[in-house]
Amino acid sequence: GAVVSQHPSRVICKSGTSVKIECRSLDFQATTMFWYRQFPKQSLMLMATSNEGSKATYEQGVEKDKFLINHASLTLSTLTVTSAHPEDSSFYICSARGTGRGQGEQFFGPGTRLTVL
Amino acid sequence: GENVEQHPSTLSVQEGDSAVIKCTYSDSASNYFPWYKQELGKGPQLIIDIRSNVGEKKDQRIAVTLNKTAKHFSLHITETQPEDSAVYFCAASGSTGGFKTIFGAGTRLFVKA
């Protein structure tokens, strides 16, 4: 149980285009989903927290108009990187916390590697 | 806010030896401490966790200890195997900050065959 999937696993795009990444909880309902980015050999940096049916809460320094997050259902959250630039190239990872789960317990997706040319 | 420090950043052990990774946290309100293993190009995988009402927890070759007074917790891997080689992250969460999980910087573990 507690499986989280991400799609796509890898994406290459041209500078200026937008990219959408999907995060799905496959066998549980996720009331809260988190989006992280990770640069090579570094730790996970929390970008935003999204609760189903409400606006995402962004961490300081993360542009909400550039990283659009939608959590429309209890099993799906999407992150759209708008007008992507090479500096947005990174490993993006989502995680989900379900209803009835122990406090704090999160399960991570496999990540999406974004390369912006 | 919460701050989690993790040591060492790199750890190399011989197969069969034990590995210990240590973390400290700053927020006394933190009460949930998970450990994640991340292999290259993959997302983190929860390997063990401990809550503040417990001092120690063990799962086969993996154990975690928690000292709330000192605000530190440790991961112990016994009888290490080459497949244990990965990056390990400790983390802490609690009511402060809405139960956000704060990660340590990570420890790159190499197990030499």
mmCIF file with all atom_site columns, C-alpha atoms in Angstrom:
data_model
loop_
_atom_site.group_PDB
_atom_site.id
_atom_site.type_symbol
_atom_site.label_atom_id
_atom_site.label_alt_id
_atom_site.label_comp_id
_atom_site.label_asym_id
_atom_site.label_entity_id
_atom_site.label_seq_id
_atom_site.pdbx_PDB_ins_code
_atom_site.Cartn_x
_atom_site.Cartn_y
_atom_site.Cartn_z
_atom_site.occupancy
_atom_site.B_iso_or_equiv
_atom_site.pdbx_formal_charge
_atom_site.auth_seq_id
_atom_site.auth_comp_id
_atom_site.auth_asym_id
_atom_site.auth_atom_id
_atom_site.pdbx_PDB_model_num
ATOM 1   C CA . GLY A 1 1   ? 0.000  0.000  0.000   1.00 0.00 ? 1   GLY A CA 1
ATOM 2   C CA . ALA A 1 2   ? 0.825  3.723  0.043   1.00 0.00 ? 2   ALA A CA 1
ATOM 3   C CA . VAL A 1 3   ? 2.001  4.014  -3.547  1.00 0.00 ? 3   VAL A CA 1
ATOM 4   C CA . VAL A 1 4   ? 2.532  7.391  -5.175  1.00 0.00 ? 4   VAL A CA 1
ATOM 5   C CA . SER A 1 5   ? 3.168  7.735  -8.886  1.00 0.00 ? 5   SER A CA 1
ATOM 6   C CA . GLN A 1 6   ? 4.475  10.626 -10.960 1.00 0.00 ? 6   GLN A CA 1
ATOM 7   C CA . HIS A 1 7   ? 4.210  11.309 -14.648 1.00 0.00 ? 7   HIS A CA 1
ATOM 8   C CA . PRO A 1 8   ? 6.266  11.883 -16.645 1.00 0.00 ? 8   PRO A CA 1
ATOM 9   C CA . SER A 1 9   ? 9.427  10.419 -15.152 1.00 0.00 ? 9   SER A CA 1
ATOM 10  C CA . ARG A 1 10  ? 11.569 12.512 -17.441 1.00 0.00 ? 10  ARG A CA 1
ATOM 11  C CA . VAL A 1 11  ? 10.857 15.521 -19.624 1.00 0.00 ? 11  VAL A CA 1
ATOM 12  C CA . ILE A 1 12  ? 12.971 17.708 -21.857 1.00 0.00 ? 12  ILE A CA 1
ATOM 13  C CA . CYS A 1 13  ? 11.529 20.977 -23.069 1.00 0.00 ? 13  CYS A CA 1
ATOM 14  C CA . LYS A 1 14  ? 12.552 24.180 -24.753 1.00 0.00 ? 14  LYS A CA 1
ATOM 15  C CA . SER A 1 15  ? 13.012 27.394 -22.834 1.00 0.00 ? 15  SER A CA 1
ATOM 16  C CA . GLY A 1 16  ? 9.772  29.368 -22.597 1.00 0.00 ? 16  GLY A CA 1
ATOM 17  C CA . THR A 1 17  ? 7.419  26.412 -22.712 1.00 0.00 ? 17  THR A CA 1
ATOM 18  C CA . SER A 1 18  ? 5.269  25.099 -19.859 1.00 0.00 ? 18  SER A CA 1
ATOM 19  C CA . VAL A 1 19  ? 5.496  21.631 -18.389 1.00 0.00 ? 19  VAL A CA 1
ATOM 20  C CA . LYS A 1 20  ? 2.901  19.802 -16.303 1.00 0.00 ? 20  LYS A CA 1
ATOM 21  C CA . ILE A 1 21  ? 3.828  17.084 -13.833 1.00 0.00 ? 21  ILE A CA 1
ATOM 22  C CA . GLU A 1 22  ? 1.190  14.810 -12.332 1.00 0.00 ? 22  GLU A CA 1
ATOM 23  C CA . CYS A 1 23  ? 1.299  13.202 -8.909  1.00 0.00 ? 23  CYS A CA 1
ATOM 24  C CA . ARG A 1 24  ? -1.165 10.451 -8.020  1.00 0.00 ? 24  ARG A CA 1
ATOM 25  C CA . SER A 1 25  ? -1.817 8.478  -4.868  1.00 0.00 ? 25  SER A CA 1
ATOM 26  C CA . LEU A 1 26  ? -2.754 5.052  -6.210  1.00 0.00 ? 26  LEU A CA 1
ATOM 27  C CA . ASP A 1 27  ? -4.160 3.212  -3.200  1.00 0.00 ? 27  ASP A CA 1
ATOM 28  C CA . PHE A 1 28  ? -5.102 5.874  -0.706  1.00 0.00 ? 28  PHE A CA 1
ATOM 29  C CA . GLN A 1 29  ? -6.728 9.266  -0.551  1.00 0.00 ? 29  GLN A CA 1
ATOM 30  C CA . ALA A 1 30  ? -4.256 12.077 -0.109  1.00 0.00 ? 30  ALA A CA 1
ATOM 31  C CA . THR A 1 31  ? -5.645 15.051 1.738   1.00 0.00 ? 31  THR A CA 1
ATOM 32  C CA . THR A 1 32  ? -2.277 16.775 1.550   1.00 0.00 ? 32  THR A CA 1
ATOM 33  C CA . MET A 1 33  ? 0.370  16.656 -1.145  1.00 0.00 ? 33  MET A CA 1
ATOM 34  C CA . PHE A 1 34  ? 3.788  18.234 -1.115  1.00 0.00 ? 34  PHE A CA 1
ATOM 35  C CA . TRP A 1 35  ? 6.041  19.302 -3.961  1.00 0.00 ? 35  TRP A CA 1
ATOM 36  C CA . TYR A 1 36  ? 9.810  19.294 -3.586  1.00 0.00 ? 36  TYR A CA 1
ATOM 37  C CA . ARG A 1 37  ? 12.701 20.053 -5.869  1.00 0.00 ? 37  ARG A CA 1
ATOM 38  C CA . GLN A 1 38  ? 16.119 18.519 -5.497  1.00 0.00 ? 38  GLN A CA 1
ATOM 39  C CA . PHE A 1 39  ? 19.365 19.650 -7.079  1.00 0.00 ? 39  PHE A CA 1
ATOM 40  C CA . PRO A 1 40  ? 22.228 17.179 -7.603  1.00 0.00 ? 40  PRO A CA 1
ATOM 41  C CA . LYS A 1 41  ? 23.771 15.959 -4.358  1.00 0.00 ? 41  LYS A CA 1
ATOM 42  C CA . GLN A 1 42  ? 21.490 18.149 -2.284  1.00 0.00 ? 42  GLN A CA 1
ATOM 43  C CA . SER A 1 43  ? 18.587 17.582 0.045   1.00 0.00 ? 43  SER A CA 1
ATOM 44  C CA . LEU A 1 44  ? 14.916 17.993 -0.767  1.00 0.00 ? 44  LEU A CA 1
ATOM 45  C CA . MET A 1 45  ? 13.635 21.548 -0.751  1.00 0.00 ? 45  MET A CA 1
ATOM 46  C CA . LEU A 1 46  ? 9.932  21.964 -0.047  1.00 0.00 ? 46  LEU A CA 1
ATOM 47  C CA . MET A 1 47  ? 8.288  24.174 -2.658  1.00 0.00 ? 47  MET A CA 1
ATOM 48  C CA . ALA A 1 48  ? 4.647  24.075 -1.643  1.00 0.00 ? 48  ALA A CA 1
ATOM 49  C CA . THR A 1 49  ? 1.968  22.242 0.272   1.00 0.00 ? 49  THR A CA 1
ATOM 50  C CA . SER A 1 50  ? -1.409 21.613 -1.275  1.00 0.00 ? 50  SER A CA 1
ATOM 51  C CA . ASN A 1 51  ? -4.613 20.483 0.355   1.00 0.00 ? 51  ASN A CA 1
ATOM 52  C CA . GLU A 1 52  ? -7.426 19.046 -1.690  1.00 0.00 ? 52  GLU A CA 1
ATOM 53  C CA . GLY A 1 53  ? -9.846 21.721 -2.803  1.00 0.00 ? 53  GLY A CA 1
ATOM 54  C CA . SER A 1 54  ? -7.878 24.703 -1.557  1.00 0.00 ? 54  SER A CA 1
ATOM 55  C CA . LYS A 1 55  ? -5.044 26.899 -2.729  1.00 0.00 ? 55  LYS A CA 1
ATOM 56  C CA . ALA A 1 56  ? -1.503 25.733 -2.279  1.00 0.00 ? 56  ALA A CA 1
ATOM 57  C CA . THR A 1 57  ? 0.751  27.245 0.355   1.00 0.00 ? 57  THR A CA 1
ATOM 58  C CA . TYR A 1 58  ? 4.112  28.187 -1.101  1.00 0.00 ? 58  TYR A CA 1
ATOM 59  C CA . GLU A 1 59  ? 7.401  28.326 0.728   1.00 0.00 ? 59  GLU A CA 1
ATOM 60  C CA . GLN A 1 60  ? 9.292  31.575 0.909   1.00 0.00 ? 60  GLN A CA 1
ATOM 61  C CA . GLY A 1 61  ? 11.120 32.320 -2.317  1.00 0.00 ? 61  GLY A CA 1
ATOM 62  C CA . VAL A 1 62  ? 8.990  30.060 -4.496  1.00 0.00 ? 62  VAL A CA 1
ATOM 63  C CA . GLU A 1 63  ? 7.059  31.971 -7.165  1.00 0.00 ? 63  GLU A CA 1
ATOM 64  C CA . LYS A 1 64  ? 3.437  30.870 -7.120  1.00 0.00 ? 64  LYS A CA 1
ATOM 65  C CA . ASP A 1 65  ? 2.817  32.263 -10.614 1.00 0.00 ? 65  ASP A CA 1
ATOM 66  C CA . LYS A 1 66  ? 5.677  30.250 -12.011 1.00 0.00 ? 66  LYS A CA 1
ATOM 67  C CA . PHE A 1 67  ? 4.943  26.980 -10.234 1.00 0.00 ? 67  PHE A CA 1
ATOM 68  C CA . LEU A 1 68  ? 1.196  26.442 -10.497 1.00 0.00 ? 68  LEU A CA 1
ATOM 69  C CA . ILE A 1 69  ? -0.190 23.746 -8.250  1.00 0.00 ? 69  ILE A CA 1
ATOM 70  C CA . ASN A 1 70  ? -3.621 22.205 -8.507  1.00 0.00 ? 70  ASN A CA 1
ATOM 71  C CA . HIS A 1 71  ? -4.977 19.593 -6.100  1.00 0.00 ? 71  HIS A CA 1
ATOM 72  C CA . ALA A 1 72  ? -8.397 18.991 -7.581  1.00 0.00 ? 72  ALA A CA 1
ATOM 73  C CA . SER A 1 73  ? -9.069 15.557 -6.150  1.00 0.00 ? 73  SER A CA 1
ATOM 74  C CA . LEU A 1 74  ? -7.994 13.354 -3.282  1.00 0.00 ? 74  LEU A CA 1
ATOM 75  C CA . THR A 1 75  ? -5.757 11.335 -5.588  1.00 0.00 ? 75  THR A CA 1
ATOM 76  C CA . LEU A 1 76  ? -4.263 13.877 -7.964  1.00 0.00 ? 76  LEU A CA 1
ATOM 77  C CA . SER A 1 77  ? -2.113 16.966 -7.724  1.00 0.00 ? 77  SER A CA 1
ATOM 78  C CA . THR A 1 78  ? -0.392 18.695 -10.613 1.00 0.00 ? 78  THR A CA 1
ATOM 79  C CA . LEU A 1 79  ? 2.587  21.026 -10.785 1.00 0.00 ? 79  LEU A CA 1
ATOM 80  C CA . THR A 1 80  ? 2.929  23.211 -13.859 1.00 0.00 ? 80  THR A CA 1
ATOM 81  C CA . VAL A 1 81  ? 6.230  24.938 -14.462 1.00 0.00 ? 81  VAL A CA 1
ATOM 82  C CA . THR A 1 82  ? 5.308  27.937 -16.581 1.00 0.00 ? 82  THR A CA 1
ATOM 83  C CA . SER A 1 83  ? 7.692  29.621 -19.013 1.00 0.00 ? 83  SER A CA 1
ATOM 84  C CA . ALA A 1 84  ? 10.443 27.227 -18.041 1.00 0.00 ? 84  ALA A CA 1
ATOM 85  C CA . HIS A 1 85  ? 14.070 28.340 -18.155 1.00 0.00 ? 85  HIS A CA 1
ATOM 86  C CA . PRO A 1 86  ? 17.304 26.349 -17.869 1.00 0.00 ? 86  PRO A CA 1
ATOM 87  C CA . GLU A 1 87  ? 17.611 27.251 -14.178 1.00 0.00 ? 87  GLU A CA 1
ATOM 88  C CA . ASP A 1 88  ? 14.330 25.386 -13.574 1.00 0.00 ? 88  ASP A CA 1
ATOM 89  C CA . SER A 1 89  ? 16.041 22.158 -14.571 1.00 0.00 ? 89  SER A CA 1
ATOM 90  C CA . SER A 1 90  ? 15.866 19.930 -11.522 1.00 0.00 ? 90  SER A CA 1
ATOM 91  C CA . PHE A 1 91  ? 14.446 16.752 -10.030 1.00 0.00 ? 91  PHE A CA 1
ATOM 92  C CA . TYR A 1 92  ? 10.865 17.390 -8.895  1.00 0.00 ? 92  TYR A CA 1
ATOM 93  C CA . ILE A 1 93  ? 9.392  15.028 -6.326  1.00 0.00 ? 93  ILE A CA 1
ATOM 94  C CA . CYS A 1 94  ? 5.907  14.909 -4.872  1.00 0.00 ? 94  CYS A CA 1
ATOM 95  C CA . SER A 1 95  ? 4.747  13.251 -1.695  1.00 0.00 ? 95  SER A CA 1
ATOM 96  C CA . ALA A 1 96  ? 1.345  12.530 -0.257  1.00 0.00 ? 96  ALA A CA 1
ATOM 97  C CA . ARG A 1 97  ? -0.131 12.224 3.180   1.00 0.00 ? 97  ARG A CA 1
ATOM 98  C CA . GLY A 1 98  ? -3.381 10.352 3.515   1.00 0.00 ? 98  GLY A CA 1
ATOM 99  C CA . THR A 1 99  ? -6.438 10.551 5.694   1.00 0.00 ? 99  THR A CA 1
ATOM 100 C CA . GLY A 1 100 ? -6.154 8.311  8.711   1.00 0.00 ? 100 GLY A CA 1
ATOM 101 C CA . ARG A 1 101 ? -2.386 8.110  8.329   1.00 0.00 ? 101 ARG A CA 1
ATOM 102 C CA . GLY A 1 102 ? -0.186 8.736  11.270  1.00 0.00 ? 102 GLY A CA 1
ATOM 103 C CA . GLN A 1 103 ? 0.706  12.318 11.814  1.00 0.00 ? 103 GLN A CA 1
ATOM 104 C CA . GLY A 1 104 ? 3.541  13.388 9.574   1.00 0.00 ? 104 GLY A CA 1
ATOM 105 C CA . GLU A 1 105 ? 3.742  10.176 7.559   1.00 0.00 ? 105 GLU A CA 1
ATOM 106 C CA . GLN A 1 106 ? 4.380  10.899 3.873   1.00 0.00 ? 106 GLN A CA 1
ATOM 107 C CA . PHE A 1 107 ? 4.982  8.709  0.872   1.00 0.00 ? 107 PHE A CA 1
ATOM 108 C CA . PHE A 1 108 ? 7.053  9.904  -2.037  1.00 0.00 ? 108 PHE A CA 1
ATOM 109 C CA . GLY A 1 109 ? 6.677  9.549  -5.757  1.00 0.00 ? 109 GLY A CA 1
ATOM 110 C CA . PRO A 1 110 ? 9.571  8.391  -7.969  1.00 0.00 ? 110 PRO A CA 1
ATOM 111 C CA . GLY A 1 111 ? 10.363 11.924 -9.127  1.00 0.00 ? 111 GLY A CA 1
ATOM 112 C CA . THR A 1 112 ? 10.377 13.756 -12.457 1.00 0.00 ? 112 THR A CA 1
ATOM 113 C CA . ARG A 1 113 ? 13.599 14.935 -14.001 1.00 0.00 ? 113 ARG A CA 1
ATOM 114 C CA . LEU A 1 114 ? 13.038 18.180 -15.881 1.00 0.00 ? 114 LEU A CA 1
ATOM 115 C CA . THR A 1 115 ? 15.632 19.436 -18.332 1.00 0.00 ? 115 THR A CA 1
ATOM 116 C CA . VAL A 1 116 ? 15.048 22.818 -19.932 1.00 0.00 ? 116 VAL A CA 1
ATOM 117 C CA . LEU A 1 117 ? 17.168 23.513 -22.998 1.00 0.00 ? 117 LEU A CA 1
ATOM 118 C CA . GLY B 2 1   ? 11.401 27.145 12.467  1.00 0.00 ? 1   GLY B CA 1
ATOM 119 C CA . GLU B 2 2   ? 12.709 23.621 12.626  1.00 0.00 ? 2   GLU B CA 1
ATOM 120 C CA . ASN B 2 3   ? 16.278 22.889 11.597  1.00 0.00 ? 3   ASN B CA 1
ATOM 121 C CA . VAL B 2 4   ? 17.675 19.390 11.145  1.00 0.00 ? 4   VAL B CA 1
ATOM 122 C CA . GLU B 2 5   ? 21.393 18.691 11.021  1.00 0.00 ? 5   GLU B CA 1
ATOM 123 C CA . GLN B 2 6   ? 22.733 15.380 9.790   1.00 0.00 ? 6   GLN B CA 1
ATOM 124 C CA . HIS B 2 7   ? 26.177 13.789 10.076  1.00 0.00 ? 7   HIS B CA 1
ATOM 125 C CA . PRO B 2 8   ? 28.254 12.485 8.470   1.00 0.00 ? 8   PRO B CA 1
ATOM 126 C CA . SER B 2 9   ? 27.713 13.705 4.917   1.00 0.00 ? 9   SER B CA 1
ATOM 127 C CA . THR B 2 10  ? 29.557 10.668 3.564   1.00 0.00 ? 10  THR B CA 1
ATOM 128 C CA . LEU B 2 11  ? 30.091 7.277  5.180   1.00 0.00 ? 11  LEU B CA 1
ATOM 129 C CA . SER B 2 12  ? 32.036 4.357  3.794   1.00 0.00 ? 12  SER B CA 1
ATOM 130 C CA . VAL B 2 13  ? 31.911 0.954  5.497   1.00 0.00 ? 13  VAL B CA 1
ATOM 131 C CA . GLN B 2 14  ? 32.979 -2.573 4.717   1.00 0.00 ? 14  GLN B CA 1
ATOM 132 C CA . GLU B 2 15  ? 30.260 -5.085 3.932   1.00 0.00 ? 15  GLU B CA 1
ATOM 133 C CA . GLY B 2 16  ? 29.070 -6.689 7.157   1.00 0.00 ? 16  GLY B CA 1
ATOM 134 C CA . ASP B 2 17  ? 30.026 -3.742 9.346   1.00 0.00 ? 17  ASP B CA 1
ATOM 135 C CA . SER B 2 18  ? 27.534 -1.412 11.010  1.00 0.00 ? 18  SER B CA 1
ATOM 136 C CA . ALA B 2 19  ? 26.701 2.105  9.884   1.00 0.00 ? 19  ALA B CA 1
ATOM 137 C CA . VAL B 2 20  ? 25.437 4.888  12.118  1.00 0.00 ? 20  VAL B CA 1
ATOM 138 C CA . ILE B 2 21  ? 23.975 8.191  10.970  1.00 0.00 ? 21  ILE B CA 1
ATOM 139 C CA . LYS B 2 22  ? 23.144 10.917 13.468  1.00 0.00 ? 22  LYS B CA 1
ATOM 140 C CA . CYS B 2 23  ? 20.737 13.826 13.355  1.00 0.00 ? 23  CYS B CA 1
ATOM 141 C CA . THR B 2 24  ? 19.823 16.662 15.655  1.00 0.00 ? 24  THR B CA 1
ATOM 142 C CA . TYR B 2 25  ? 16.748 18.849 15.555  1.00 0.00 ? 25  TYR B CA 1
ATOM 143 C CA . SER B 2 26  ? 15.962 22.226 17.029  1.00 0.00 ? 26  SER B CA 1
ATOM 144 C CA . ASP B 2 27  ? 12.195 22.367 17.580  1.00 0.00 ? 27  ASP B CA 1
ATOM 145 C CA . SER B 2 28  ? 11.128 20.661 20.795  1.00 0.00 ? 28  SER B CA 1
ATOM 146 C CA . ALA B 2 29  ? 7.583  20.417 19.380  1.00 0.00 ? 29  ALA B CA 1
ATOM 147 C CA . SER B 2 30  ? 8.710  17.961 16.691  1.00 0.00 ? 30  SER B CA 1
ATOM 148 C CA . ASN B 2 31  ? 7.308  14.534 17.428  1.00 0.00 ? 31  ASN B CA 1
ATOM 149 C CA . TYR B 2 32  ? 7.693  12.451 14.277  1.00 0.00 ? 32  TYR B CA 1
ATOM 150 C CA . PHE B 2 33  ? 11.074 11.397 12.884  1.00 0.00 ? 33  PHE B CA 1
ATOM 151 C CA . PRO B 2 34  ? 11.204 9.415  9.636   1.00 0.00 ? 34  PRO B CA 1
ATOM 152 C CA . TRP B 2 35  ? 14.235 8.111  7.789   1.00 0.00 ? 35  TRP B CA 1
ATOM 153 C CA . TYR B 2 36  ? 14.322 7.869  4.026   1.00 0.00 ? 36  TYR B CA 1
ATOM 154 C CA . LYS B 2 37  ? 16.572 5.998  1.626   1.00 0.00 ? 37  LYS B CA 1
ATOM 155 C CA . GLN B 2 38  ? 17.079 7.482  -1.812  1.00 0.00 ? 38  GLN B CA 1
ATOM 156 C CA . GLU B 2 39  ? 18.726 5.622  -4.632  1.00 0.00 ? 39  GLU B CA 1
ATOM 157 C CA . LEU B 2 40  ? 20.121 7.416  -7.648  1.00 0.00 ? 40  LEU B CA 1
ATOM 158 C CA . GLY B 2 41  ? 17.405 8.889  -9.848  1.00 0.00 ? 41  GLY B CA 1
ATOM 159 C CA . LYS B 2 42  ? 14.567 7.744  -7.605  1.00 0.00 ? 42  LYS B CA 1
ATOM 160 C CA . GLY B 2 43  ? 12.293 9.263  -5.013  1.00 0.00 ? 43  GLY B CA 1
ATOM 161 C CA . PRO B 2 44  ? 12.938 8.815  -1.281  1.00 0.00 ? 44  PRO B CA 1
ATOM 162 C CA . GLN B 2 45  ? 11.603 5.642  0.289   1.00 0.00 ? 45  GLN B CA 1
ATOM 163 C CA . LEU B 2 46  ? 10.516 5.529  3.924   1.00 0.00 ? 46  LEU B CA 1
ATOM 164 C CA . ILE B 2 47  ? 12.563 2.848  5.682   1.00 0.00 ? 47  ILE B CA 1
ATOM 165 C CA . ILE B 2 48  ? 11.726 3.417  9.334   1.00 0.00 ? 48  ILE B CA 1
ATOM 166 C CA . ASP B 2 49  ? 10.202 6.090  11.545  1.00 0.00 ? 49  ASP B CA 1
ATOM 167 C CA . ILE B 2 50  ? 9.863  6.816  15.225  1.00 0.00 ? 50  ILE B CA 1
ATOM 168 C CA . ARG B 2 51  ? 7.495  8.939  17.260  1.00 0.00 ? 51  ARG B CA 1
ATOM 169 C CA . SER B 2 52  ? 8.367  10.960 20.301  1.00 0.00 ? 52  SER B CA 1
ATOM 170 C CA . ASN B 2 53  ? 6.702  8.602  22.762  1.00 0.00 ? 53  ASN B CA 1
ATOM 171 C CA . VAL B 2 54  ? 9.174  5.858  21.857  1.00 0.00 ? 54  VAL B CA 1
ATOM 172 C CA . GLY B 2 55  ? 12.909 5.719  22.512  1.00 0.00 ? 55  GLY B CA 1
ATOM 173 C CA . GLU B 2 56  ? 13.894 2.974  20.115  1.00 0.00 ? 56  GLU B CA 1
ATOM 174 C CA . LYS B 2 57  ? 12.453 1.031  17.216  1.00 0.00 ? 57  LYS B CA 1
ATOM 175 C CA . LYS B 2 58  ? 13.889 -1.857 15.272  1.00 0.00 ? 58  LYS B CA 1
ATOM 176 C CA . ASP B 2 59  ? 13.045 -3.492 11.963  1.00 0.00 ? 59  ASP B CA 1
ATOM 177 C CA . GLN B 2 60  ? 15.351 -6.365 11.030  1.00 0.00 ? 60  GLN B CA 1
ATOM 178 C CA . ARG B 2 61  ? 18.793 -4.822 10.327  1.00 0.00 ? 61  ARG B CA 1
ATOM 179 C CA . ILE B 2 62  ? 17.616 -1.259 10.833  1.00 0.00 ? 62  ILE B CA 1
ATOM 180 C CA . ALA B 2 63  ? 17.066 0.498  14.135  1.00 0.00 ? 63  ALA B CA 1
ATOM 181 C CA . VAL B 2 64  ? 16.396 4.078  15.148  1.00 0.00 ? 64  VAL B CA 1
ATOM 182 C CA . THR B 2 65  ? 16.940 5.664  18.540  1.00 0.00 ? 65  THR B CA 1
ATOM 183 C CA . LEU B 2 66  ? 15.538 8.933  19.824  1.00 0.00 ? 66  LEU B CA 1
ATOM 184 C CA . ASN B 2 67  ? 16.747 11.096 22.688  1.00 0.00 ? 67  ASN B CA 1
ATOM 185 C CA . LYS B 2 68  ? 14.154 13.815 23.178  1.00 0.00 ? 68  LYS B CA 1
ATOM 186 C CA . THR B 2 69  ? 16.063 15.558 25.923  1.00 0.00 ? 69  THR B CA 1
ATOM 187 C CA . ALA B 2 70  ? 19.116 15.992 23.741  1.00 0.00 ? 70  ALA B CA 1
ATOM 188 C CA . LYS B 2 71  ? 17.020 16.418 20.566  1.00 0.00 ? 71  LYS B CA 1
ATOM 189 C CA . HIS B 2 72  ? 18.899 13.881 18.595  1.00 0.00 ? 72  HIS B CA 1
ATOM 190 C CA . PHE B 2 73  ? 18.060 10.669 16.809  1.00 0.00 ? 73  PHE B CA 1
ATOM 191 C CA . SER B 2 74  ? 20.145 8.088  15.031  1.00 0.00 ? 74  SER B CA 1
ATOM 192 C CA . LEU B 2 75  ? 19.847 5.419  12.369  1.00 0.00 ? 75  LEU B CA 1
ATOM 193 C CA . HIS B 2 76  ? 21.706 2.164  12.860  1.00 0.00 ? 76  HIS B CA 1
ATOM 194 C CA . ILE B 2 77  ? 22.192 -0.332 10.055  1.00 0.00 ? 77  ILE B CA 1
ATOM 195 C CA . THR B 2 78  ? 23.773 -3.634 11.028  1.00 0.00 ? 78  THR B CA 1
ATOM 196 C CA . GLU B 2 79  ? 25.345 -6.273 8.779   1.00 0.00 ? 79  GLU B CA 1
ATOM 197 C CA . THR B 2 80  ? 25.506 -3.823 5.909   1.00 0.00 ? 80  THR B CA 1
ATOM 198 C CA . GLN B 2 81  ? 25.200 -5.088 2.360   1.00 0.00 ? 81  GLN B CA 1
ATOM 199 C CA . PRO B 2 82  ? 26.202 -3.461 -0.950  1.00 0.00 ? 82  PRO B CA 1
ATOM 200 C CA . GLU B 2 83  ? 22.539 -2.832 -1.728  1.00 0.00 ? 83  GLU B CA 1
ATOM 201 C CA . ASP B 2 84  ? 22.371 -0.595 1.332   1.00 0.00 ? 84  ASP B CA 1
ATOM 202 C CA . SER B 2 85  ? 24.499 1.907  -0.602  1.00 0.00 ? 85  SER B CA 1
ATOM 203 C CA . ALA B 2 86  ? 22.347 5.011  -1.132  1.00 0.00 ? 86  ALA B CA 1
ATOM 204 C CA . VAL B 2 87  ? 21.682 8.459  0.278   1.00 0.00 ? 87  VAL B CA 1
ATOM 205 C CA . TYR B 2 88  ? 19.879 8.470  3.605   1.00 0.00 ? 88  TYR B CA 1
ATOM 206 C CA . PHE B 2 89  ? 17.862 11.428 4.858   1.00 0.00 ? 89  PHE B CA 1
ATOM 207 C CA . CYS B 2 90  ? 16.601 12.015 8.358   1.00 0.00 ? 90  CYS B CA 1
ATOM 208 C CA . ALA B 2 91  ? 13.636 14.291 8.887   1.00 0.00 ? 91  ALA B CA 1
ATOM 209 C CA . ALA B 2 92  ? 11.497 15.818 11.591  1.00 0.00 ? 92  ALA B CA 1
ATOM 210 C CA . SER B 2 93  ? 7.978  17.134 11.735  1.00 0.00 ? 93  SER B CA 1
ATOM 211 C CA . GLY B 2 94  ? 5.554  18.422 14.324  1.00 0.00 ? 94  GLY B CA 1
ATOM 212 C CA . SER B 2 95  ? 2.779  20.879 14.956  1.00 0.00 ? 95  SER B CA 1
ATOM 213 C CA . THR B 2 96  ? 5.023  23.885 14.386  1.00 0.00 ? 96  THR B CA 1
ATOM 214 C CA . GLY B 2 97  ? 4.767  24.868 10.735  1.00 0.00 ? 97  GLY B CA 1
ATOM 215 C CA . GLY B 2 98  ? 1.704  22.750 10.103  1.00 0.00 ? 98  GLY B CA 1
ATOM 216 C CA . PHE B 2 99  ? 3.405  19.360 10.255  1.00 0.00 ? 99  PHE B CA 1
ATOM 217 C CA . LYS B 2 100 ? 5.806  20.140 7.440   1.00 0.00 ? 100 LYS B CA 1
ATOM 218 C CA . THR B 2 101 ? 8.633  17.673 7.160   1.00 0.00 ? 101 THR B CA 1
ATOM 219 C CA . ILE B 2 102 ? 12.095 19.199 7.447   1.00 0.00 ? 102 ILE B CA 1
ATOM 220 C CA . PHE B 2 103 ? 14.923 17.139 5.982   1.00 0.00 ? 103 PHE B CA 1
ATOM 221 C CA . GLY B 2 104 ? 18.527 16.804 6.933   1.00 0.00 ? 104 GLY B CA 1
ATOM 222 C CA . ALA B 2 105 ? 21.201 17.340 4.298   1.00 0.00 ? 105 ALA B CA 1
ATOM 223 C CA . GLY B 2 106 ? 21.629 13.624 3.647   1.00 0.00 ? 106 GLY B CA 1
ATOM 224 C CA . THR B 2 107 ? 24.317 11.005 4.158   1.00 0.00 ? 107 THR B CA 1
ATOM 225 C CA . ARG B 2 108 ? 25.827 9.185  1.226   1.00 0.00 ? 108 ARG B CA 1
ATOM 226 C CA . LEU B 2 109 ? 26.518 5.624  2.378   1.00 0.00 ? 109 LEU B CA 1
ATOM 227 C CA . PHE B 2 110 ? 28.953 3.428  0.475   1.00 0.00 ? 110 PHE B CA 1
ATOM 228 C CA . VAL B 2 111 ? 29.121 -0.255 1.406   1.00 0.00 ? 111 VAL B CA 1
ATOM 229 C CA . LYS B 2 112 ? 32.221 -1.872 -0.010  1.00 0.00 ? 112 LYS B CA 1
ATOM 230 C CA . ALA B 2 113 ? 32.026 -5.532 -0.949  1.00 0.00 ? 113 ALA B CA 1
#
